[in-house]
Short mmCIF file of C-alpha atoms and ligand atoms in Angstrom, two decimals:
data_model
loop_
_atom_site.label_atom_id
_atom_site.label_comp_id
_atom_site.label_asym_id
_atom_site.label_seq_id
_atom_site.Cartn_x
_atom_site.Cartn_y
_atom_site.Cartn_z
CA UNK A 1 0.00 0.00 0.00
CA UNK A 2 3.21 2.62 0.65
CA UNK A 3 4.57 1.64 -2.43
CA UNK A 4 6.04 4.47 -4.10
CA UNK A 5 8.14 4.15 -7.53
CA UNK A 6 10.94 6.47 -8.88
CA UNK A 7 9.83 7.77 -12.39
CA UNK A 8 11.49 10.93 -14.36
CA UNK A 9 9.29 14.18 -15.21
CA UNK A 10 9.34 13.82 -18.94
CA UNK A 11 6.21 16.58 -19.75
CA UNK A 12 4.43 19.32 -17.89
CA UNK A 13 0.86 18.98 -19.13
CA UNK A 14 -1.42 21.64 -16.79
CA UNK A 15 0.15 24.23 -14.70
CA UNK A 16 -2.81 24.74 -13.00
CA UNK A 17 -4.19 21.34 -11.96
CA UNK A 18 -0.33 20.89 -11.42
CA UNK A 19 -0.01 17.48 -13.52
CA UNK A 20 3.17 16.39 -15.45
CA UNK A 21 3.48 13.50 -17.43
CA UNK A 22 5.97 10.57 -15.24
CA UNK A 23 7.98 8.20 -16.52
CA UNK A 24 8.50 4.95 -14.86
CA UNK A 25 10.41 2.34 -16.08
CA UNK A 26 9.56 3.20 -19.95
CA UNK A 27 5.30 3.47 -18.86
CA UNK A 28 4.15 6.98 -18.77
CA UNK A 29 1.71 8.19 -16.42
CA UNK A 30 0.06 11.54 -15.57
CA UNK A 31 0.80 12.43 -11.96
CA UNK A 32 0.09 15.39 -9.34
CA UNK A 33 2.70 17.46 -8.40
CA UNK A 34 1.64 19.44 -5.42
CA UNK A 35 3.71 17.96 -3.01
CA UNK A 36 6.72 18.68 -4.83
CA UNK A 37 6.67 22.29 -5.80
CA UNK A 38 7.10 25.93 -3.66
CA UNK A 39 7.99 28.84 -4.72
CA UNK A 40 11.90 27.98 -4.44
CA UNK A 41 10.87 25.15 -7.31
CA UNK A 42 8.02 25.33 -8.97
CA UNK A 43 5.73 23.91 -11.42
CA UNK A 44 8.00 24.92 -14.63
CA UNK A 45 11.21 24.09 -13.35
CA UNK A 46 10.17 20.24 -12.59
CA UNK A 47 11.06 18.95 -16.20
CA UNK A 48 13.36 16.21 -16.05
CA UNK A 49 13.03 15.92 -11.95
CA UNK A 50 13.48 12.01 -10.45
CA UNK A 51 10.08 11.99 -8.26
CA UNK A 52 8.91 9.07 -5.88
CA UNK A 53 4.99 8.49 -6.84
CA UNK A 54 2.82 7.15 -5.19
CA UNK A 55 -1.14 6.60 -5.74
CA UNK A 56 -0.54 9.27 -8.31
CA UNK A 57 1.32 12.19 -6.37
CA UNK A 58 4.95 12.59 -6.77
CA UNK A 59 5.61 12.60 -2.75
CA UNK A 60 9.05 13.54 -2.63
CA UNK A 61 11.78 14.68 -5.03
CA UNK A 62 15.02 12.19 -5.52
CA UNK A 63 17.74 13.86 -3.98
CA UNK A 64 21.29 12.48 -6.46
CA UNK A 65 23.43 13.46 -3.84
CA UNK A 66 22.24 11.62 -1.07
CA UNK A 67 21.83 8.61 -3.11
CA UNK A 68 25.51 8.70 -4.22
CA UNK A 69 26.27 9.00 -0.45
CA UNK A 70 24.36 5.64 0.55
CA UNK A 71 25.80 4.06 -2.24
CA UNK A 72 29.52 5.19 -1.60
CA UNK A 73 28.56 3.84 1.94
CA UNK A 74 27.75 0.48 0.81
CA UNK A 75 31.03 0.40 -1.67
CA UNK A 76 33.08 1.20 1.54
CA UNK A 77 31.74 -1.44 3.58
CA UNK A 78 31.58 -4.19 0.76
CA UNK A 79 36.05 -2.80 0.77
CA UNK A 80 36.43 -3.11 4.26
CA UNK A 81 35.19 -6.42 3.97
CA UNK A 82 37.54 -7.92 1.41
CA UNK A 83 40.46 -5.94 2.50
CA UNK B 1 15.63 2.06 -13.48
CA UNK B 2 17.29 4.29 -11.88
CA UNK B 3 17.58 4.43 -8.48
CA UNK B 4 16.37 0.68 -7.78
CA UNK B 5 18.91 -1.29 -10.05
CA UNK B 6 21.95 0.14 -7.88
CA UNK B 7 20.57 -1.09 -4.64
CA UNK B 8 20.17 -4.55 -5.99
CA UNK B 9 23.78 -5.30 -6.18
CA UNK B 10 24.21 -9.42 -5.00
CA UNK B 11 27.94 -8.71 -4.26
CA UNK B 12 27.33 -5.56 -1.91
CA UNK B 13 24.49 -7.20 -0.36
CA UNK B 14 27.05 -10.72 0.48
CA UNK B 15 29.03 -8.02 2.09
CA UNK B 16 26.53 -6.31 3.96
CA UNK B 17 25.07 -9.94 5.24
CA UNK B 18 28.85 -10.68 6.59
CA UNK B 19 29.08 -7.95 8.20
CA UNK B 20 25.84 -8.12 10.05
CA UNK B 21 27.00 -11.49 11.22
CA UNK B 22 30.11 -10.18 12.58
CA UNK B 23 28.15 -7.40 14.66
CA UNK B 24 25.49 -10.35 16.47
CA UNK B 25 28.72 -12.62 17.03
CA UNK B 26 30.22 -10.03 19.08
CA UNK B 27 27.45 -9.68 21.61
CA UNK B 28 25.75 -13.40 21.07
CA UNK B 29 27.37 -14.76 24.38
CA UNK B 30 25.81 -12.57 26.38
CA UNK B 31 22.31 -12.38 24.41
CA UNK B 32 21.28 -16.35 24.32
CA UNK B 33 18.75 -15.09 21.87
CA UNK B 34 17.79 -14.09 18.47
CA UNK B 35 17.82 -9.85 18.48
CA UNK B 36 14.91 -8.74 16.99
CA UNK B 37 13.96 -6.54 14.29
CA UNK B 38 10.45 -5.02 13.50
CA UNK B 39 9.82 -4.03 10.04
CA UNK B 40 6.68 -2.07 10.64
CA UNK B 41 5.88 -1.40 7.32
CA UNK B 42 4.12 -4.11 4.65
CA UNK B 43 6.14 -2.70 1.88
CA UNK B 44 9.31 -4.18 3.34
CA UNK B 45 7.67 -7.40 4.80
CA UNK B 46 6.90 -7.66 0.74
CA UNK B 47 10.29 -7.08 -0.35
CA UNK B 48 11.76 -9.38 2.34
CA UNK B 49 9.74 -12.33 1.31
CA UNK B 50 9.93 -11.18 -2.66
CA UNK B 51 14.10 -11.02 -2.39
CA UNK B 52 14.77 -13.88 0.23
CA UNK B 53 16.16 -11.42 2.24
CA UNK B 54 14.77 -13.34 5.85
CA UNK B 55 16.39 -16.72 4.08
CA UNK B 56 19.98 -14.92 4.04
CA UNK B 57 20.06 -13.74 7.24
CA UNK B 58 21.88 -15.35 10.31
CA UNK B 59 20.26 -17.05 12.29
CA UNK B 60 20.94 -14.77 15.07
CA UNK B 61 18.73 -12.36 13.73
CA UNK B 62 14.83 -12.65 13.93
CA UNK B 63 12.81 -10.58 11.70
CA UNK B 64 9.65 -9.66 12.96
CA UNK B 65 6.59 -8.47 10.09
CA UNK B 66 4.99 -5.67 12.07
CA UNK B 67 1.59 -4.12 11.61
CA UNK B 68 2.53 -1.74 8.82
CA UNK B 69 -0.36 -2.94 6.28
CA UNK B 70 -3.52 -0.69 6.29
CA UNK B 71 -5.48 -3.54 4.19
CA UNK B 72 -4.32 -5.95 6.67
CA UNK B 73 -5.82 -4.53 9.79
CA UNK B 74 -8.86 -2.99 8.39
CA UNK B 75 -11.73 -4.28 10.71
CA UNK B 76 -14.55 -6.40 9.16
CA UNK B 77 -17.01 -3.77 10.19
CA UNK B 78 -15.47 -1.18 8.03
CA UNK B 79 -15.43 -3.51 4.86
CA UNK B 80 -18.91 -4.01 6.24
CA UNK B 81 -20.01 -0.32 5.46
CA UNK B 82 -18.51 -0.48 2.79
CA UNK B 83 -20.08 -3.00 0.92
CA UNK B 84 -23.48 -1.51 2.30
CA UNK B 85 -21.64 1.96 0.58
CA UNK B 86 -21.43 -0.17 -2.42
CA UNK B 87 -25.14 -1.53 -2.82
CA UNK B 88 -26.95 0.88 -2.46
CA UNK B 89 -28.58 1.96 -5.58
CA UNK B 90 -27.09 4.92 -8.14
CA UNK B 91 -23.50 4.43 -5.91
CA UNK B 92 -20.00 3.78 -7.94
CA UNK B 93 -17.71 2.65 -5.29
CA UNK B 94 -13.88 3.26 -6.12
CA UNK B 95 -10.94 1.59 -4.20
CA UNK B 96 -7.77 0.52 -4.48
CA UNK B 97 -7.31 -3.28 -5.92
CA UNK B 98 -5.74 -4.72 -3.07
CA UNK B 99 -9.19 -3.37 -0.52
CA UNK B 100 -11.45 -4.93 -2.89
CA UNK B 101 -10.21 -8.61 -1.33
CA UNK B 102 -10.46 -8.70 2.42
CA UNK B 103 -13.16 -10.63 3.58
CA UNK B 104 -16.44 -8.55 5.37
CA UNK B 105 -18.82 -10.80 7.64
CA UNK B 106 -20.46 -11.60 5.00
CA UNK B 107 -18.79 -10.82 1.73
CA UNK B 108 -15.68 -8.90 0.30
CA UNK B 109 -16.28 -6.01 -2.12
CA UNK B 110 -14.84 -8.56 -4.69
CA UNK B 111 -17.83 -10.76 -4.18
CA UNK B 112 -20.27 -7.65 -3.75
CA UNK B 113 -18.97 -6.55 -7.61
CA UNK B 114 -19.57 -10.10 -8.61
CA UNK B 115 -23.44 -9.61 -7.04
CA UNK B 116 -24.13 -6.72 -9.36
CA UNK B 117 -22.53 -3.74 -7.24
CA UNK B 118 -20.41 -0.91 -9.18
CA UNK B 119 -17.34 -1.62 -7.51
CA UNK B 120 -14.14 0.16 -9.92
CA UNK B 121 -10.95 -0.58 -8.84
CA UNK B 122 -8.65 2.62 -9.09
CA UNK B 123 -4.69 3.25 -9.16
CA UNK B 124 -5.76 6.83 -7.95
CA UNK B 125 -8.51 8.81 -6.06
CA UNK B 126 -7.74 11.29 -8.56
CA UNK B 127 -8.99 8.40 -10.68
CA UNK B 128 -12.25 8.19 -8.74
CA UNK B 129 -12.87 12.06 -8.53
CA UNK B 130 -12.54 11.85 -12.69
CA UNK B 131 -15.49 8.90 -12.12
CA UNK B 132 -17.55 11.94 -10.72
CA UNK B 133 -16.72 13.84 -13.63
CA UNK B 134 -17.65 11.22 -15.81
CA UNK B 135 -20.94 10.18 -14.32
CA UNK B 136 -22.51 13.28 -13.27
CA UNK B 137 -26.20 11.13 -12.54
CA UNK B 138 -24.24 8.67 -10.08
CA UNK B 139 -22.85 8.86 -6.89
CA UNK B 140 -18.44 8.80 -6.66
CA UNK B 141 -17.48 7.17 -3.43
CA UNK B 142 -14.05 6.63 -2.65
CA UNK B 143 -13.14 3.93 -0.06
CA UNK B 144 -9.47 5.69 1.28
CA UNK B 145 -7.61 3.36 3.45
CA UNK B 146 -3.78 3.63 3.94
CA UNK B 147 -1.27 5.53 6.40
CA UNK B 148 0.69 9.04 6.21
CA UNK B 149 1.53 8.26 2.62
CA UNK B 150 -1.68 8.22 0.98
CA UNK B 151 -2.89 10.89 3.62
CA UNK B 152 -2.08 13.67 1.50
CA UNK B 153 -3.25 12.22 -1.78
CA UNK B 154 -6.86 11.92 -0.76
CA UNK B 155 -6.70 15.41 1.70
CA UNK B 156 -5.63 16.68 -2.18
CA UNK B 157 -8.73 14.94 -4.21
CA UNK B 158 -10.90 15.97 -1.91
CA UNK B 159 -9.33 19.58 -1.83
CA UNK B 160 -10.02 19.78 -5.81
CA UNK B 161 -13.66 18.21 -5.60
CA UNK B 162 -14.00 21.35 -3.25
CA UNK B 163 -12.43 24.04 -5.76
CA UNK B 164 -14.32 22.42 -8.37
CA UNK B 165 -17.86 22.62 -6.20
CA UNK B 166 -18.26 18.18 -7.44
CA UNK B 167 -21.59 17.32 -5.87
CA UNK B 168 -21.39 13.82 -6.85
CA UNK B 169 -18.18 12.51 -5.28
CA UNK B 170 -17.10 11.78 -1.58
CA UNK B 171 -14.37 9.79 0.49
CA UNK B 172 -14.94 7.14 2.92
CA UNK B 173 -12.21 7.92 4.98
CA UNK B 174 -10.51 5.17 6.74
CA UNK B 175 -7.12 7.02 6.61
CA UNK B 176 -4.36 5.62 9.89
CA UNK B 177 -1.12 6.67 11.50
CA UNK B 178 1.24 4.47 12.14
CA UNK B 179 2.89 6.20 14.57
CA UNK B 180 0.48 5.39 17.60
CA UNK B 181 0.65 1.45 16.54
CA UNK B 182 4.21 1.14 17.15
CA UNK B 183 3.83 2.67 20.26
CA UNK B 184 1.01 -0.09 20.89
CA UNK B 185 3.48 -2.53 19.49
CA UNK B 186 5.69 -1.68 22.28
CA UNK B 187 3.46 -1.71 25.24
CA UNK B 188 2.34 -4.84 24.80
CA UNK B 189 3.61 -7.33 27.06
CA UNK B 190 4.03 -10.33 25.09
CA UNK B 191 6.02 -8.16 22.63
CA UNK B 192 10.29 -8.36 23.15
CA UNK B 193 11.44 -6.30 20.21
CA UNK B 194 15.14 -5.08 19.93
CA UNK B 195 15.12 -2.60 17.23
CA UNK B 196 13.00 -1.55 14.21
CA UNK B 197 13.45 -0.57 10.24
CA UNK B 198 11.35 3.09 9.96
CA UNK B 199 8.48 3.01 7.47
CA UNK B 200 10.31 4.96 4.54
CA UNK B 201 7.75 6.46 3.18
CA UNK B 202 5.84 7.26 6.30
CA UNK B 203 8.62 9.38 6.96
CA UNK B 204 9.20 10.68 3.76
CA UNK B 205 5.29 12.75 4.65
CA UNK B 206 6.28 13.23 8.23
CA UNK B 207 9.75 13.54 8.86
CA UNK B 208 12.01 11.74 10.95
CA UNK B 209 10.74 13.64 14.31
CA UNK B 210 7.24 11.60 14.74
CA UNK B 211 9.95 8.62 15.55
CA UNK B 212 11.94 9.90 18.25
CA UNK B 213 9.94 8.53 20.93
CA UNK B 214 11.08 5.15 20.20
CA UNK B 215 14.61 5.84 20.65
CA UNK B 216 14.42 8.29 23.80
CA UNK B 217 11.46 6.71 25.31
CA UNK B 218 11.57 3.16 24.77
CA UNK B 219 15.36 2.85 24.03
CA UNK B 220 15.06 1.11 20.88
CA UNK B 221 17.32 2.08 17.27
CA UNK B 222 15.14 2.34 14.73
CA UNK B 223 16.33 2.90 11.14
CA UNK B 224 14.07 4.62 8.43
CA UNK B 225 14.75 2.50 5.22
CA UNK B 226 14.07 2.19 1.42
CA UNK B 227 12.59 -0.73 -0.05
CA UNK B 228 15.66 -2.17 -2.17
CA UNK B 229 17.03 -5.07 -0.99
CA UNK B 230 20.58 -3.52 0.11
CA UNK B 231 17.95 -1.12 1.50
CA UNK B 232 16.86 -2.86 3.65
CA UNK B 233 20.17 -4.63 4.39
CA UNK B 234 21.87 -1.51 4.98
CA UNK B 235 18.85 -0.39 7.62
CA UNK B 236 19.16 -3.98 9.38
CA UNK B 237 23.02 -3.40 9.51
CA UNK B 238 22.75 0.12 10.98
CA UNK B 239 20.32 -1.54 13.75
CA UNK B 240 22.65 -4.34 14.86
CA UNK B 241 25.51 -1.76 15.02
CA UNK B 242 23.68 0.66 17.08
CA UNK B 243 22.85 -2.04 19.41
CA UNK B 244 26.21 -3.27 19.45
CA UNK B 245 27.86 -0.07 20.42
CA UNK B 246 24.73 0.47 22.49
CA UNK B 247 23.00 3.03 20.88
CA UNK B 248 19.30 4.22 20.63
CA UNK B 249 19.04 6.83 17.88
CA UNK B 250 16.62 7.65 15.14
CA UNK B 251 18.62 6.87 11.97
CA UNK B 252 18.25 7.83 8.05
CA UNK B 253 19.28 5.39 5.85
CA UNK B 254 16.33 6.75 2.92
CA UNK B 255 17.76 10.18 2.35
CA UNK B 256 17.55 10.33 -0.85
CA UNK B 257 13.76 9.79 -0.56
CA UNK B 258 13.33 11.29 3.27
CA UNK B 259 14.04 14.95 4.00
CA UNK B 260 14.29 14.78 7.81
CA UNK B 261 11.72 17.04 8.51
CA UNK B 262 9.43 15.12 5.78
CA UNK B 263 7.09 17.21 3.06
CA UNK B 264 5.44 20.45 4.30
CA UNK B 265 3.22 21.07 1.52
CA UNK B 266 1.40 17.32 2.16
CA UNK B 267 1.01 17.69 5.99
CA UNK B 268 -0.46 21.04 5.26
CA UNK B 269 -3.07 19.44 3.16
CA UNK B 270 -3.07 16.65 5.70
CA UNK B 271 -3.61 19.18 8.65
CA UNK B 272 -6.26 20.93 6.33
CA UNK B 273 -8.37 18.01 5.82
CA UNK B 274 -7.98 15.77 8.46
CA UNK B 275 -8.73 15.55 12.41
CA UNK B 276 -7.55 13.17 14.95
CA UNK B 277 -9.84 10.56 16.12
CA UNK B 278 -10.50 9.54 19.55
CA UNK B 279 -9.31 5.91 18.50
CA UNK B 280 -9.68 3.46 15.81
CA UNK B 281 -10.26 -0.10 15.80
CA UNK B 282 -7.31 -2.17 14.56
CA UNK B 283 -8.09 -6.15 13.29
CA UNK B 284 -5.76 -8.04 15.38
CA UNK B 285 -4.51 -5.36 17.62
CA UNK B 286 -8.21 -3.64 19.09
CA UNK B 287 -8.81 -0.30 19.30
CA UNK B 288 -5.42 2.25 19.37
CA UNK B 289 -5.91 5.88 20.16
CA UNK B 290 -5.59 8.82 18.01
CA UNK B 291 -4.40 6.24 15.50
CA UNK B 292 -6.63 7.28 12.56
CA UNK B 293 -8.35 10.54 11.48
CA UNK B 294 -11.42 11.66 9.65
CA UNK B 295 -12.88 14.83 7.57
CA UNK B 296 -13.23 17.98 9.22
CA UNK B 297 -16.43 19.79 9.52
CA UNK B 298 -15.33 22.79 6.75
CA UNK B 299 -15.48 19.71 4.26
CA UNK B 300 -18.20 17.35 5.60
CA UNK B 301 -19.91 17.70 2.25
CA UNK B 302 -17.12 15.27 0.87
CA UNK B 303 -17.57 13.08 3.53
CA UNK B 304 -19.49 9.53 3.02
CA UNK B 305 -19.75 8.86 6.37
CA UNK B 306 -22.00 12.41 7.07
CA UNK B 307 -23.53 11.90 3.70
CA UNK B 308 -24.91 8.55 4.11
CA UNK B 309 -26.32 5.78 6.85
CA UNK B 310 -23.81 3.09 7.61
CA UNK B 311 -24.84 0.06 9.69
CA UNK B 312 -21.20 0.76 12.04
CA UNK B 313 -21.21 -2.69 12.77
CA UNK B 314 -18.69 -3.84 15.46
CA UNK B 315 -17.42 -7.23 14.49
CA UNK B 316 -15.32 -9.33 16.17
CA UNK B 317 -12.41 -11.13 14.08
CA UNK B 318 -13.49 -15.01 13.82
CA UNK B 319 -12.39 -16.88 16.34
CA UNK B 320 -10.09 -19.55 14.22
CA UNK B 321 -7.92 -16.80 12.84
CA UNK B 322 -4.99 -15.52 14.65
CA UNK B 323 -4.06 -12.48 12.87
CA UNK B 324 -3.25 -10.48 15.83
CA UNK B 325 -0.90 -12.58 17.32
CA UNK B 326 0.69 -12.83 13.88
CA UNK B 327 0.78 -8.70 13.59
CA UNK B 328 2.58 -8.71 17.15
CA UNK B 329 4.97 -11.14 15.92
CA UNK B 330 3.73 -13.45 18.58
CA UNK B 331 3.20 -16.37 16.16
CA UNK B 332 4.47 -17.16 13.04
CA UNK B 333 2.10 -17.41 10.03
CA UNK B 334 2.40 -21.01 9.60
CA UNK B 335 2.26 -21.54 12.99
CA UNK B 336 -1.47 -20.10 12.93
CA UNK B 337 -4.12 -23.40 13.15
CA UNK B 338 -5.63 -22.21 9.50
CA UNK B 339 -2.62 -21.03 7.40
CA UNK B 340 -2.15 -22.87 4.38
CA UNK B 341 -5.73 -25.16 4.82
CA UNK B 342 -9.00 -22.57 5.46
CA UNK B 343 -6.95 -19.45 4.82
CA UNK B 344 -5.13 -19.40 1.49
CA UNK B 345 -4.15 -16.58 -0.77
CA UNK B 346 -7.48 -17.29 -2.64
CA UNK B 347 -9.83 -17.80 0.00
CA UNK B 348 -8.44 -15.71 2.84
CA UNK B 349 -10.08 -16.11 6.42
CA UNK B 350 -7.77 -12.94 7.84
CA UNK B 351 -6.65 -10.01 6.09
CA UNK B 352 -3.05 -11.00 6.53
CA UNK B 353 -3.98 -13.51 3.58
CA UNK B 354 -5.40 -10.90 1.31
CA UNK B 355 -2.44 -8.58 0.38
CA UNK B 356 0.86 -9.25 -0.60
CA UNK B 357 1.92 -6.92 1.99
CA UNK B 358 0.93 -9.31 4.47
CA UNK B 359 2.74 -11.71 6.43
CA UNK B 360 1.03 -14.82 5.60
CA UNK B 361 0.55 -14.67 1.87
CA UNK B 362 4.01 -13.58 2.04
CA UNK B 363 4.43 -16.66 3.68
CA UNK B 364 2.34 -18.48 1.10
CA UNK B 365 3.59 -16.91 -1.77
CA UNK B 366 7.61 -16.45 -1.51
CA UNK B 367 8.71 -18.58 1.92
CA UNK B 368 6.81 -22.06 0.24
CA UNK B 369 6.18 -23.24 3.34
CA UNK B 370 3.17 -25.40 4.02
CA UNK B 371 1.52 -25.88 7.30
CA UNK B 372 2.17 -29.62 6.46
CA UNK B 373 5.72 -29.13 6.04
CA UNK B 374 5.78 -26.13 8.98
CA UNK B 375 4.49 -28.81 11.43
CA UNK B 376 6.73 -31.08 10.68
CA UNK B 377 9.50 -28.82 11.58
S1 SF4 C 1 -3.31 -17.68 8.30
FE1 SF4 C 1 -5.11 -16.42 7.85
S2 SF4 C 1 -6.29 -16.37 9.74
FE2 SF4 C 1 -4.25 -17.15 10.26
S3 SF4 C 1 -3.14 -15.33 10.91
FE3 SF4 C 1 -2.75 -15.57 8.72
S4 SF4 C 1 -4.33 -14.35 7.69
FE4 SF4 C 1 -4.97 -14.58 9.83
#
């Protein structure tokens, strides 16, 4: 029931209802983007943002950085181990 | 895809397993017993059983599949009104697939569809407000069940239906917080828990803060985690360090989905929308207070409840199914007397059987185990 996918803004289709078009995994699906915009980012400057949906709401945006920073985590520890 | 396919790796995850082992040996002598670990959230009891994660473990680790499932503890009473919602005359009722299964006293919506009601499964209530669009002669009702993360996507639809003045549509809100169940979780007394993995995406609408309690309060670690395997490896890794360097903190392991203090613009609409109840009624774990909310007055027009008579049956769960003790991690699934014989993925006596989220067609599905072969063992 929580599940929430990662999927790429690919089109902005109604400012005002704030939907954008979301890809995930190569099937496109309109989706709500309240929860994701402010006036620091809003509605026009979502193209091409990584978004977590979920029951057709992006819910959070995909921050790169902290996902490289889990991941170099995980490289570190799978190191320590073999070394 | 992005973001999933690098947190699958088999050879980091190996790594991540070793390490975890190394961690329990170092306090086992002392411990004589599994530590345990609470996932509280279905999604990661689904991608536990769907990745083999419990099979990989060592066996000085116990995972234990916590309540986090709304279908799974939705009452009967509630599926009840809902199939009453669903026959009466002129009434679409929308849901999403996985409600339309669990099993009412006496029918699930599934069967009340196959009687002749308009039951529409939908991926959205978005989905079910554009039903109210489409069908301007019927009446849209919206059966919303989940936790913090769907909160804000039905305080949203029903925020639009307002702007737009619908007449036609409203939500039968069965919305719950998690929060007060893991509290429950840990005052019962049969319950000897160790540490928990966060509900990601709880926490991704509410922030990290809401989970504090368990740490300073109850002196537990808990970890907030994703839902990819190393995920969820990581999570149970940062768990079994804290405890070994005897820790209790609130720990991030989802940042890249999780802002700590969560998303502002969906608890407004949350806050907006919503008000706490007294309590709600759990299946398998009674009633929990201030664990679920409903409409506020400003937009009882949208509300099914105000709009139309329910029966508000109380119903007891049936008496051969053991779902609670399951939820509390007091029992195993196959352990329960009906797993596997009355209560299969197909003809589920307890909602624990209905979604994938929960334990026992988890069980059923992924673990293969058979009560014939589980009491044997
Ligand atoms: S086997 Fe069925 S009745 Fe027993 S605990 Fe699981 S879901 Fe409930």
């Amino acid at each position: 029931m929580c599940l929430g996918i990662p999927g790429r803004i690919v089109a902005l289709d109604d400012a005002e209802a704030a939907l954008a078009t979301v890809d995930v995994c190569g099937v496109q699906r309109q989706v709500n983007l309240l929860c994701v915009i402010d006036d620091e980012h809003p509605f026009d400057a979502c193209l091409g943002d990584w978004v977590l949906v979920h029951v057709g709401f992006a819910m959070s945006r995909i921050d790169d950085a902290e996902a490289q920073r889990t991941l170099a985590l995980l490289a570190e520890l799978g190191d320590s181990d073999v070394g | 895809m992005k973001y999933a396919d690098e947190f699958r790796d088999g050879g980091r995850a190996a790594a991540l397993i070793a390490e975890i082992g190394r961690l329990l040996a170092q306090g086992a002598a002392a411990r004589r017993r599994p530590v345990r670990i609470m996932e509280v959230c279905g999604g990661h009891t689904h991608a536990i059983f769907r990745y083999g994660i419990e099979g990989m473990l060592p066996d000085a680790l116990e995972l234990i599949h916590g309540p986090g499932c709304p279908v799974c503890v939705l009452p009967i009473g509630i599926v009840d009104d809902c199939v009453a919602l669903a026959e009466r005359p002129g009434v679409i009722l929308a849901t999403f697939g996985d409600a339309m299964r669990v099993p009412g006293s006496a029918k699930s919506l599934l069967q009340a569809k196959a009687d002749g009601a308009d039951v529409r499964m939908v991926y959205s209530p978005l989905d079910a407000l554009a039903l109210a669009h489409r069908n301007p002669e019927r009446e849209i009702v919206f059966f919303a069940i989940g936790f913090e993360t769907t909160m804000p996507a039905t305080a949203l639809t029903i925020r639009r239906a307002a702007a737009e003045r619908i007449g036609n549509f409203s939500v039968f809100c069965n919305h719950i917080t998690i929060v007060p169940a893991i509290k429950a979780v840990l005052d019962s007394p049969d319950m000897r828990l160790d540490g928990f993995l966060g509900p990601g995406h709880v926490a991704m609408v509410v922030g990290a803060a809401p989970f504090h309690f368990v740490a300073e309060y109850y002196r537990r670690p808990l970890v907030i985690a994703g839902f990819e395997p190393l995920d969820i490896l990581q999570s149970i890794w940062m768990v079994v360090k804290q405890i070994a360097e005897g820790r209790c903190q609130v720990e991030n392991q989802y940042a890249r989905t999780v802002p700590e203090r969560g998303n502002a613009a969906a608890l407004r609409a949350v806050t907006d929308v919503y008000e706490l109840r007294e309590f709600f009624e759990w299946r398998g774990l009674g009633s929990i207070d201030h664990s679920g909310v409903r409409i506020r007055e400003r937009y009882a027009a949208f509300d099914a409840a105000r709009k139309f008579a329910l029966p508000h049956a109380r119903i007891a769960d049936p008496r051969s199914c053991q779902c609670g003790e399951v939820l509390k991690g007091v029992i195993k699934p196959w352990q329960c007397k009906v797993f596997g014989s009355a209560c299969t993925p197909d003809h589920p006596q307890g909602a624990l059987m209905v979604s994938s989220e929960g334990a026992c067609a988890a069980y059923y599905q992924y673990a293969g185990l058979r009560r014939s072969q589980a009491g044997a063992a």
